[in-house]
C-alpha cells in the first residue's frame, strides 16, 4: 500500500455522486478541498451532477489552477441558477411561506410528475432540449479535458443493454455529460456512437472500478449526495417512489464498496487486481442535511438554495479536513466493513 513521502502532497481521487441541484453540495466540498494544498488530484469519477462538477473542476484546474477551478465551479452553478429563473419548476407560495426548499406543492412539478407516468418524453415536442448544453459548451473546453492531465471517468447507462459505460477524457463531450444526467422520464435518451444512454446513476453512482484499476492513488474521497439509509420507511406514494430511486442509485456503489471490504480482508492472498481493490483507502464526505430535503428539491435551482448547499458542502469538507487531513495517505476513514453487515 503506497503512501506519500513526508512533506509531499498526497495523491487522491474523487468520486462524485449525482443528485440534481443537490450537486451544489459537491460544489462546496470541492471549493474547500481546492484550498487544501496537501492534496494532489489525480482522477475524478462522476455521474450526473457529479459528472458536471468533475468536468468543470478539471477544466478549471487546467485553465487556471486551483483559483481557476473555484471560479469555473462558481460560474457553472451561477449559470444554472440564472437559467432556472425561467424554469416552470418553481416553489409555490406555500413552500416559500413555510421555508421549504421542495417543489412538492408546485403546480408544474405535480403536473409533470403525473404526466411522467402516462406520457413519454418522445410524445412532447422539444422534450430532448436541455438548458445545460449551452452552459457546458460555454464554460468547458473539452479539448483541454482530452489532454488527460486529470483522469476523468464519466458513467452513463446504455438503454439497450442496461449496462454502464465509462467515458474517459478524449471521449467526453457535452452529449456524454448530458447523457450521464439524462432522467428517462424528463428527457429523450442521448445518442452517442449509435447507442442511446440514460442517467449513469442506474449503473454506477459513481463508478469506483477505474479509480482502482487505472490510477496510482490509493485514496478515494467519496462525496455522497444520496442517503444510503433513512430512519423511517416511506408510506406516501411519492416518498416510496423517491426511496426506490435512492436505493437504485446507490446499489452499484454499495456493491463496489463491499468488494473493497471483502478483498481488504484477504488482500495478502489475492492476485494483483484483488490486492489493488483491497488496498484502496476510502474516505467519505456527507451531510445529514441532504437527507432532510425532499426529492423534489433536486429540481430547485434557485441561487439562494444552491449557495446554501454550497456552504453546507464547505462545512462538511472543513470537518473532514480538520479531522482526517493526516489520515489521507495512511488509512481509510470510512469503515466500509459496516456495509457488509446484514448481507
XYZ file of C-alpha atoms in Angstrom:
343
model
C 0.000 0.000 0.000
C 1.537 3.281 -1.146
C 1.799 6.480 0.918
C 3.139 9.913 0.050
C 6.665 10.815 1.181
C 6.706 13.234 4.151
C 6.105 16.830 3.075
C 4.766 15.976 -0.375
C 1.101 16.423 -1.378
C -0.986 13.289 -1.022
C -2.313 11.856 -4.276
C -6.112 11.489 -4.164
C -9.009 10.547 -6.400
C -12.533 11.931 -6.166
C -15.788 10.002 -6.566
C -18.717 12.373 -7.083
C -22.332 11.235 -6.824
C -25.173 12.736 -8.821
C -28.392 14.205 -7.457
C -29.685 17.139 -9.478
C -29.296 20.533 -7.861
C -28.048 18.824 -4.710
C -24.801 18.650 -6.670
C -24.242 22.186 -5.359
C -23.281 20.481 -2.081
C -20.409 18.866 -4.001
C -19.512 22.298 -5.379
C -18.980 23.453 -1.792
C -16.936 20.358 -0.938
C -14.685 20.914 -3.947
C -14.386 24.632 -3.195
C -12.970 23.799 0.252
C -10.756 20.923 -0.918
C -9.194 23.215 -3.529
C -7.835 25.266 -0.637
C -6.071 22.177 0.745
C -2.593 22.230 -0.808
C -1.694 18.984 0.949
C -3.842 17.038 -1.552
C -2.945 16.480 -5.206
C -5.731 15.381 -7.537
C -5.132 12.503 -9.928
C -8.576 11.416 -11.141
C -12.303 12.029 -10.817
C -15.178 9.606 -11.325
C -18.516 11.369 -11.641
C -22.116 10.661 -12.522
C -24.954 13.042 -13.405
C -24.408 16.270 -11.416
C -21.148 14.684 -10.273
C -20.117 14.418 -13.928
C -20.823 18.126 -14.446
C -18.793 19.048 -11.371
C -15.982 16.742 -12.496
C -15.705 18.257 -15.972
C -15.921 21.852 -14.739
C -13.361 21.167 -11.985
C -10.883 19.538 -14.362
C -11.299 22.310 -16.938
C -10.778 24.998 -14.310
C -7.665 23.334 -12.908
C -6.120 23.009 -16.351
C -7.022 26.560 -17.394
C -6.258 28.433 -14.186
C -5.091 26.211 -11.356
C -6.938 25.992 -8.063
C -8.396 29.503 -8.246
C -9.400 28.893 -11.845
C -11.269 25.778 -10.757
C -13.078 27.634 -7.974
C -14.098 30.369 -10.407
C -15.285 27.850 -13.008
C -17.438 25.983 -10.488
C -18.953 29.246 -9.240
C -19.703 30.327 -12.801
C -21.295 26.989 -13.694
C -23.704 26.993 -10.764
C -24.440 30.698 -11.231
C -25.392 29.988 -14.825
C -27.576 27.068 -13.689
C -29.407 29.375 -11.303
C -29.827 32.059 -13.985
C -31.329 29.507 -16.375
C -33.662 28.252 -13.642
C -35.227 31.698 -13.319
C -37.177 30.862 -16.490
C -37.932 27.277 -15.494
C -41.553 26.234 -14.876
C -40.330 24.360 -11.797
C -40.662 26.985 -9.085
C -41.526 26.765 -5.422
C -45.156 27.510 -4.649
C -46.085 30.489 -2.437
C -46.905 27.962 0.299
C -43.439 26.360 0.070
C -41.843 29.796 0.298
C -44.067 30.850 3.183
C -43.104 27.879 5.362
C -39.456 27.984 4.298
C -39.362 24.677 2.400
C -36.940 24.157 -0.447
C -39.014 21.401 -2.046
C -41.370 21.737 -5.004
C -43.994 19.406 -3.559
C -46.746 21.989 -3.913
C -45.547 23.443 -7.206
C -48.384 23.066 -9.758
C -45.952 22.391 -12.609
C -43.999 19.826 -10.601
C -47.195 17.999 -9.641
C -48.445 18.061 -13.229
C -45.119 16.873 -14.614
C -44.879 14.096 -12.031
C -48.316 12.830 -13.026
C -47.669 13.187 -16.754
C -44.414 11.250 -16.477
C -46.410 8.142 -15.588
C -48.569 8.440 -18.705
C -46.680 10.419 -21.345
C -43.250 9.694 -22.809
C -40.710 12.472 -23.456
C -40.860 11.291 -27.069
C -44.506 12.410 -27.218
C -43.620 16.013 -26.379
C -42.117 18.485 -28.818
C -38.817 19.846 -27.547
C -38.558 17.292 -24.744
C -34.988 16.459 -25.744
C -33.833 20.032 -25.155
C -31.628 20.503 -22.105
C -30.605 24.002 -20.965
C -27.358 22.608 -19.558
C -25.958 22.082 -23.059
C -25.241 25.765 -23.699
C -23.872 26.246 -20.186
C -21.428 23.369 -20.588
C -20.237 24.394 -24.047
C -19.712 27.978 -22.863
C -17.699 27.046 -19.773
C -15.831 23.800 -20.505
C -13.045 23.478 -23.065
C -13.438 19.808 -23.986
C -10.153 19.769 -25.889
C -8.386 20.612 -22.624
C -10.116 17.680 -20.926
C -8.782 15.380 -23.639
C -5.224 16.219 -22.596
C -5.540 13.696 -19.783
C -3.808 15.883 -17.207
C -6.528 14.770 -14.818
C -8.159 11.412 -15.471
C -11.913 11.654 -15.885
C -14.383 8.774 -15.717
C -17.981 9.660 -16.591
C -20.660 6.970 -16.242
C -23.739 6.646 -18.464
C -26.272 3.807 -18.699
C -26.757 2.075 -22.036
C -30.518 1.916 -22.593
C -30.343 -1.199 -24.780
C -28.113 -3.340 -22.566
C -28.750 -1.800 -19.152
C -25.007 -1.755 -18.537
C -22.902 1.200 -17.561
C -20.374 2.691 -19.920
C -17.493 4.716 -18.537
C -16.333 7.506 -20.850
C -12.765 8.750 -20.497
C -11.066 12.074 -21.257
C -10.871 12.025 -25.043
C -14.398 10.618 -25.322
C -16.063 13.260 -23.156
C -18.343 15.702 -24.968
C -21.371 17.781 -23.948
C -23.521 14.836 -25.072
C -21.701 12.495 -22.677
C -22.290 14.821 -19.722
C -25.943 15.305 -20.674
C -26.381 11.548 -21.074
C -24.914 10.977 -17.623
C -27.673 13.229 -16.235
C -30.491 12.108 -18.542
C -33.556 11.238 -16.469
C -35.658 8.995 -18.750
C -38.997 10.442 -17.638
C -37.906 14.007 -18.456
C -35.591 13.775 -21.456
C -35.188 11.643 -24.529
C -32.180 9.323 -24.367
C -28.932 10.846 -25.639
C -27.458 9.079 -28.660
C -23.676 8.550 -28.691
C -21.878 6.376 -31.256
C -25.161 4.820 -32.351
C -26.221 3.846 -28.803
C -28.704 5.601 -26.550
C -27.890 6.457 -22.958
C -29.705 7.394 -19.760
C -28.577 8.688 -16.379
C -25.432 6.951 -15.172
C -26.872 6.640 -11.680
C -28.639 3.433 -12.680
C -25.315 1.660 -13.316
C -22.718 3.490 -11.229
C -23.203 6.483 -8.940
C -20.278 6.944 -9.254
C -18.177 4.083 -10.653
C -15.210 3.171 -8.430
C -13.582 0.455 -10.583
C -11.498 2.720 -12.882
C -10.129 4.602 -9.870
C -8.826 1.266 -8.592
C -7.632 -0.211 -11.868
C -6.284 2.813 -13.744
C -4.911 5.166 -11.095
C -1.838 5.298 -8.888
C -3.590 6.836 -5.887
C -4.709 4.524 -3.103
C -7.018 7.169 -1.604
C -10.509 7.940 -2.882
C -12.693 10.662 -1.376
C -16.360 9.855 -1.975
C -18.760 12.806 -1.906
C -22.163 11.355 -1.076
C -25.428 13.035 -2.039
C -27.987 10.221 -1.967
C -28.727 8.857 1.529
C -27.953 5.169 1.910
C -30.130 4.811 4.984
C -33.281 6.527 6.200
C -34.694 6.363 9.697
C -38.298 5.724 8.665
C -39.943 3.626 5.975
C -41.785 5.701 3.350
C -45.578 5.488 3.375
C -46.816 8.001 0.792
C -46.746 7.139 -2.907
C -44.295 9.941 -3.627
C -41.948 9.001 -0.784
C -41.998 5.335 -1.846
C -41.103 6.306 -5.425
C -38.307 8.562 -4.175
C -36.868 5.883 -1.894
C -36.906 3.324 -4.717
C -34.804 5.745 -6.761
C -32.363 6.274 -3.886
C -31.909 2.535 -3.391
C -31.464 2.030 -7.133
C -28.963 4.867 -7.466
C -26.857 3.575 -4.564
C -26.926 -0.147 -5.406
C -23.870 -0.383 -7.676
C -21.764 1.867 -5.474
C -22.533 -0.285 -2.435
C -21.535 -3.423 -4.335
C -18.159 -1.915 -5.210
C -17.577 -0.776 -1.634
C -18.445 -4.257 -0.398
C -15.970 -5.721 -2.875
C -13.256 -3.467 -1.432
C -14.191 -4.532 2.096
C -14.100 -8.232 1.201
C -10.818 -8.050 -0.683
C -9.242 -5.994 2.076
C -9.801 -8.948 4.398
C -7.934 -11.311 2.067
C -5.577 -8.850 0.362
C -2.459 -10.865 1.186
C -3.909 -13.935 -0.535
C -5.366 -12.049 -3.532
C -3.941 -11.724 -7.020
C -2.738 -8.399 -8.462
C -6.158 -6.877 -9.092
C -7.536 -8.227 -5.829
C -4.717 -6.500 -3.988
C -5.496 -3.247 -5.790
C -9.101 -3.366 -4.620
C -8.130 -4.376 -1.123
C -5.568 -1.585 -0.786
C -7.910 1.270 -1.720
C -8.311 3.675 1.201
C -11.820 5.135 1.245
C -12.933 8.446 2.720
C -16.430 9.906 2.860
C -17.783 13.451 2.896
C -21.517 13.690 3.505
C -24.139 15.719 5.345
C -27.241 14.769 7.305
C -28.887 17.895 5.904
C -29.306 16.308 2.474
C -31.448 13.532 3.941
C -33.900 16.138 5.256
C -34.516 17.661 1.825
C -37.383 16.343 -0.265
C -36.558 14.651 -3.560
C -38.394 17.370 -5.483
C -35.830 19.895 -4.223
C -33.342 18.294 -6.634
C -35.136 20.323 -9.319
C -34.889 23.551 -7.330
C -32.041 25.621 -8.752
C -32.680 28.947 -7.006
C -29.405 30.712 -6.292
C -30.282 31.029 -2.596
C -30.787 27.260 -2.385
C -27.631 26.436 -4.340
C -25.465 28.703 -2.188
C -26.980 27.207 0.971
C -25.953 23.760 -0.293
C -22.523 25.100 -1.268
C -21.984 26.461 2.235
C -23.069 23.125 3.734
C -20.603 21.373 1.423
C -17.803 23.657 2.580
C -18.748 22.985 6.204
C -18.741 19.194 5.680
C -15.413 19.338 3.848
C -13.909 21.518 6.562
C -14.999 18.985 9.164
C -13.441 16.163 7.136
C -10.171 18.023 6.595
C -9.896 19.062 10.238
C -10.447 15.512 11.474
C -8.731 13.464 8.764
C -6.171 15.601 6.956
C -3.371 13.421 8.323
C -5.248 10.151 7.758
C -5.342 10.573 3.988
C -2.472 8.588 2.548
C -2.250 6.492 5.706
C -5.537 4.741 6.451
C -9.199 4.606 5.457
C -11.549 6.854 7.393
C -14.681 5.160 6.020
C -15.443 1.879 7.771
C -16.623 0.061 4.659
C -16.799 -3.220 6.563
C -20.042 -1.896 8.012
C -21.563 -2.184 4.547
C -21.245 -5.964 4.809
C -23.455 -6.188 7.863
C -26.778 -7.857 7.239
C -25.737 -9.196 3.813
